[in-house]
Short mmCIF file of C-alpha atoms in Angstrom, two decimals:
data_model
loop_
_atom_site.label_atom_id
_atom_site.label_comp_id
_atom_site.label_asym_id
_atom_site.label_seq_id
_atom_site.Cartn_x
_atom_site.Cartn_y
_atom_site.Cartn_z
CA PRO F 142 -0.02 0.00 -0.03
CA ALA F 143 1.00 3.59 -0.61
CA GLY F 144 2.59 5.55 2.28
CA VAL F 145 5.66 5.35 4.45
CA HIS F 146 5.97 2.47 6.92
CA PRO F 147 6.57 3.46 10.53
CA SER F 148 9.86 1.78 10.71
CA ALA F 149 11.22 3.51 7.52
CA ALA F 150 13.60 6.45 7.99
CA VAL F 151 12.78 9.22 5.56
CA ALA F 152 14.79 12.49 5.88
CA ALA F 153 12.98 15.74 6.41
CA SER F 154 14.50 17.16 3.17
CA ALA F 155 13.61 14.11 1.15
CA VAL F 156 10.57 14.33 -1.35
CA VAL F 157 8.36 11.25 -1.64
CA GLY F 158 5.89 11.48 -4.48
CA GLU F 159 2.17 10.99 -4.39
CA GLY F 160 1.06 7.28 -4.16
CA ALA F 161 4.61 6.11 -3.46
CA ALA F 162 5.21 3.20 -1.01
CA VAL F 163 8.21 3.05 1.29
CA ALA F 164 8.43 -0.25 3.01
CA ALA F 165 9.65 -1.34 6.47
CA CYS F 166 13.34 -0.42 7.35
CA ALA F 167 13.86 1.45 4.16
CA VAL F 168 15.99 4.61 4.20
CA VAL F 169 15.52 7.83 2.14
CA GLY F 170 18.34 10.18 2.60
CA GLU F 171 18.68 13.95 2.79
CA GLY F 172 17.66 15.49 -0.44
CA ALA F 173 16.61 12.32 -2.08
CA THR F 174 13.53 12.01 -4.37
CA VAL F 175 11.20 9.13 -4.65
CA GLY F 176 8.86 9.42 -7.64
CA ALA F 177 5.08 9.13 -7.75
CA ARG F 178 3.64 5.59 -7.38
CA THR F 179 7.13 4.19 -6.89
CA VAL F 180 7.61 1.26 -4.60
CA VAL F 181 10.65 1.14 -2.32
CA GLY F 182 10.93 -2.31 -0.90
CA PRO F 183 12.03 -3.41 2.60
CA CYS F 184 15.48 -2.45 3.77
CA CYS F 185 16.28 -0.39 0.59
CA VAL F 186 18.66 2.51 0.84
CA ILE F 187 18.20 5.72 -1.26
CA ALA F 188 21.21 7.76 -0.25
CA ALA F 189 21.47 11.53 -0.08
CA GLY F 190 20.67 13.38 -3.25
CA ALA F 191 19.71 10.24 -5.15
CA THR F 192 16.65 10.19 -7.36
CA VAL F 193 14.24 7.33 -8.26
CA GLY F 194 11.72 8.16 -11.00
CA ASP F 195 7.95 7.58 -11.14
CA ASP F 196 6.44 4.11 -11.26
CA THR F 197 9.73 2.39 -10.47
CA VAL F 198 9.93 -0.69 -8.30
CA LEU F 199 12.89 -1.30 -6.02
CA HIS F 200 12.88 -4.91 -4.65
CA PRO F 201 14.29 -5.55 -1.07
CA ASN F 202 17.76 -4.51 -0.23
CA VAL F 203 18.46 -2.36 -3.25
CA VAL F 204 20.92 0.43 -2.74
CA VAL F 205 20.99 3.66 -4.82
CA GLU F 206 24.13 5.51 -3.66
CA ALA F 207 24.47 9.23 -3.18
CA GLY F 208 23.68 11.44 -6.19
CA CYS F 209 22.81 8.59 -8.49
CA ARG F 210 19.69 8.71 -10.64
CA VAL F 211 17.23 5.85 -11.55
CA GLY F 212 14.62 6.66 -14.19
CA ALA F 213 10.94 6.04 -14.53
CA ARG F 214 9.32 2.60 -14.91
CA CYS F 215 12.36 0.84 -14.01
CA VAL F 216 12.54 -2.51 -11.98
CA VAL F 217 15.53 -3.16 -9.84
CA HIS F 218 15.63 -6.61 -8.15
CA ALA F 219 16.95 -7.53 -4.76
CA GLY F 220 20.52 -6.72 -3.71
CA ALA F 221 21.43 -4.64 -6.70
CA VAL F 222 23.78 -1.60 -6.01
CA VAL F 223 23.66 1.47 -8.16
CA GLY F 224 26.69 3.64 -7.62
CA SER F 225 29.26 1.55 -5.66
CA ASP F 226 32.82 2.97 -6.05
CA GLY F 227 34.59 2.41 -9.26
CA PHE F 228 37.62 0.13 -9.00
CA GLY F 229 40.17 2.77 -9.39
CA PHE F 230 43.62 2.61 -7.73
CA ALA F 231 47.08 4.10 -8.31
CA THR F 232 50.04 1.97 -7.43
CA VAL F 233 52.69 4.04 -5.73
CA ARG F 234 55.87 2.44 -4.52
CA GLY F 235 54.16 -0.95 -4.45
CA GLU F 236 50.99 0.14 -2.62
CA HIS F 237 47.58 0.49 -4.20
CA ARG F 238 46.06 3.93 -3.30
CA LYS F 239 42.42 4.66 -3.91
CA VAL F 240 41.59 7.16 -6.69
CA PRO F 241 38.44 9.11 -5.49
CA GLN F 242 35.41 8.21 -7.53
CA VAL F 243 33.27 11.33 -7.59
CA GLY F 244 30.91 10.77 -10.54
CA ILE F 245 27.47 9.14 -10.51
CA VAL F 246 25.39 6.52 -12.22
CA VAL F 247 22.48 7.45 -14.50
CA VAL F 248 19.88 4.63 -15.23
CA GLU F 249 17.50 5.83 -17.85
CA ASP F 250 13.76 5.02 -18.19
CA ASP F 251 12.37 1.50 -18.69
CA VAL F 252 15.56 -0.27 -17.51
CA GLU F 253 15.40 -3.59 -15.60
CA LEU F 254 18.32 -4.63 -13.35
CA GLY F 255 18.61 -8.14 -12.05
CA ALA F 256 19.41 -9.41 -8.65
CA ASN F 257 22.91 -8.49 -7.29
CA VAL F 258 23.77 -6.36 -10.24
CA CYS F 259 26.55 -3.90 -9.31
CA ILE F 260 27.03 -0.61 -11.27
CA ASP F 261 30.04 1.34 -10.34
CA ARG F 262 29.83 5.22 -10.21
CA ALA F 263 32.07 7.12 -12.59
CA ALA F 264 35.44 8.32 -11.51
CA LEU F 265 34.40 11.57 -13.21
CA GLY F 266 31.19 12.18 -15.00
CA GLU F 267 28.63 9.41 -15.44
CA THR F 268 28.15 5.75 -15.88
CA ARG F 269 25.07 5.41 -17.91
CA ILE F 270 22.63 2.64 -18.78
CA GLY F 271 20.44 3.40 -21.77
CA HIS F 272 16.66 3.48 -22.11
CA GLY F 273 14.97 0.13 -22.19
CA THR F 274 18.18 -1.97 -21.51
CA LYS F 275 17.60 -5.19 -19.57
CA VAL F 276 20.41 -6.56 -17.33
CA ASP F 277 20.27 -10.06 -15.77
CA ASN F 278 21.50 -11.20 -12.35
CA LEU F 279 25.03 -10.98 -11.08
CA VAL F 280 26.31 -8.37 -13.76
CA GLN F 281 29.31 -6.14 -12.95
CA ILE F 282 29.38 -2.78 -14.84
CA GLY F 283 32.55 -0.78 -14.39
CA HIS F 284 32.95 2.97 -13.93
CA ASN F 285 32.32 5.24 -16.85
CA VAL F 286 30.83 2.45 -18.87
CA GLN F 287 28.12 3.71 -21.31
CA ILE F 288 25.53 1.23 -22.48
CA GLY F 289 23.15 2.27 -25.23
CA PRO F 290 19.46 1.79 -25.47
CA HIS F 291 17.57 -1.50 -25.65
CA SER F 292 20.69 -3.71 -24.94
CA LEU F 293 20.67 -7.09 -23.31
CA ILE F 294 23.22 -7.93 -20.68
CA VAL F 295 22.87 -11.54 -19.64
CA ALA F 296 23.87 -13.10 -16.26
CA GLN F 297 27.40 -12.87 -14.91
CA VAL F 298 28.69 -10.43 -17.62
CA GLY F 299 31.51 -8.17 -16.63
CA ILE F 300 32.08 -4.84 -18.44
CA SER F 301 35.37 -3.12 -17.64
CA GLY F 302 35.65 0.59 -17.15
CA SER F 303 35.08 3.27 -19.87
CA THR F 304 33.85 0.79 -22.45
CA LYS F 305 31.07 2.09 -24.62
CA LEU F 306 28.29 -0.23 -25.86
CA GLY F 307 26.02 0.95 -28.65
CA HIS F 308 22.22 0.34 -29.03
CA HIS F 309 20.74 -3.19 -29.15
CA VAL F 310 24.06 -4.80 -28.05
CA VAL F 311 23.74 -8.39 -26.70
CA MET F 312 26.26 -9.77 -24.35
CA ALA F 313 25.49 -13.41 -23.51
CA GLY F 314 26.05 -15.16 -20.27
CA GLN F 315 29.49 -14.95 -18.61
CA SER F 316 30.94 -12.83 -21.51
CA GLY F 317 33.00 -9.91 -20.64
CA SER F 318 35.02 -7.06 -22.22
CA ALA F 319 38.33 -5.26 -21.56
CA GLY F 320 38.22 -1.49 -20.76
CA HIS F 321 38.10 1.62 -23.04
CA LEU F 322 36.59 -0.34 -25.90
CA THR F 323 33.72 0.41 -28.32
CA ILE F 324 31.27 -2.50 -28.83
CA ALA F 325 29.17 -0.98 -31.65
CA ASP F 326 25.53 -0.91 -32.40
CA GLY F 327 23.88 -4.30 -32.78
CA THR F 328 26.94 -6.40 -31.78
CA GLN F 329 26.26 -9.86 -30.36
CA VAL F 330 28.72 -11.43 -28.01
CA ALA F 331 28.47 -15.17 -27.54
CA ALA F 332 28.52 -16.74 -24.02
CA GLN F 333 31.76 -16.91 -22.23
CA SER F 334 33.43 -14.83 -24.85
CA ALA F 335 36.15 -12.05 -24.00
CA VAL F 336 35.91 -8.90 -26.23
CA MET F 337 39.48 -7.42 -26.34
CA HIS F 338 39.08 -5.17 -29.35
CA ASP F 339 36.53 -2.76 -30.74
CA THR F 340 33.72 -4.31 -32.76
CA PRO F 341 32.07 -3.02 -35.95
CA PRO F 342 28.32 -2.47 -36.11
CA GLY F 343 26.33 -5.65 -36.29
CA ALA F 344 29.28 -7.89 -35.43
CA VAL F 345 28.66 -11.45 -34.16
CA VAL F 346 31.70 -12.60 -32.08
CA ALA F 347 32.71 -15.62 -30.03
CA GLY F 348 35.68 -17.02 -28.29
CA SER F 349 38.44 -15.76 -26.00
CA PRO F 350 39.69 -13.47 -27.39
CA ALA F 351 36.55 -12.85 -29.35
CA ARG F 352 36.75 -13.32 -33.08
CA PRO F 353 34.13 -13.12 -35.71
CA LEU F 354 31.65 -16.13 -35.16
CA ARG F 355 32.57 -17.99 -38.50
CA GLU F 356 36.28 -17.61 -37.84
CA HIS F 357 35.86 -18.92 -34.25
CA GLN F 358 33.76 -21.93 -35.47
CA ARG F 359 36.31 -22.84 -38.00
CA ALA F 360 39.08 -22.76 -35.47
CA MET F 361 37.22 -24.87 -33.06
CA ALA F 362 36.42 -27.35 -35.73
CA GLY F 363 40.11 -27.61 -36.59
CA LEU F 364 41.05 -27.92 -32.95
CA TYR F 365 38.80 -30.97 -32.49
CA ARG F 366 40.47 -32.54 -35.41
CA LEU F 367 43.91 -32.39 -34.00
CA GLU F 368 43.80 -35.83 -32.39
CA GLU F 369 42.92 -37.41 -35.77
CA LEU F 370 45.81 -35.37 -37.46
CA ARG F 371 48.31 -36.51 -34.81
CA ALA F 372 47.32 -40.18 -35.34
CA ARG F 373 47.91 -39.77 -39.03
CA VAL F 374 51.34 -38.13 -38.58
CA ARG F 375 52.29 -40.99 -36.16
CA ALA F 376 51.23 -43.50 -38.83
CA LEU F 377 53.38 -41.78 -41.37
#
């Protein structure tokens, strides 16, 4: 039901829209905004200055970190974290020193984030998830990643920092990418593939490192014939 549960903690400066529901033990921080008709599940945290748009559903234990923005009509499943620190360290005399991550995450409208998805805030600027993109469970999206609209990011994908995905990109389960790449519009990455170089629009790639699908299939076919070839060589 709409309204704020008595055990929820909503800051005096926060704004909770008309018809929104804030469930038991949820926290809405200073200056945060919860949109109209939005559902904030039990034990969620919407940190200071964060924004969640209209008609969005946050399942239990979702965290939207300070200053981050989640759009309208989004669904964020249990345990997801929007705006955890990017993995940024500088090694000085053998010690790894943290580089402050002062950017934000922007999740555009109509996005779905699966359970335990982690999206890192940008070092500077924004990490952005495009309109209508769907992200499966247990996905890691690094700092300053840009994902275009209507992409599909399947379970256990890892996308390294500053990589740019175009629109309608598909990354199948357990695939990943190195950082600072461009995965162009309409690219399809097969399961358990590792993208190490930029892809052209409409590419279909597979393998580790990822290669064009037909090339990868030919290589695998040759690999599985090696034992037969060895036997013929021994016979010679």
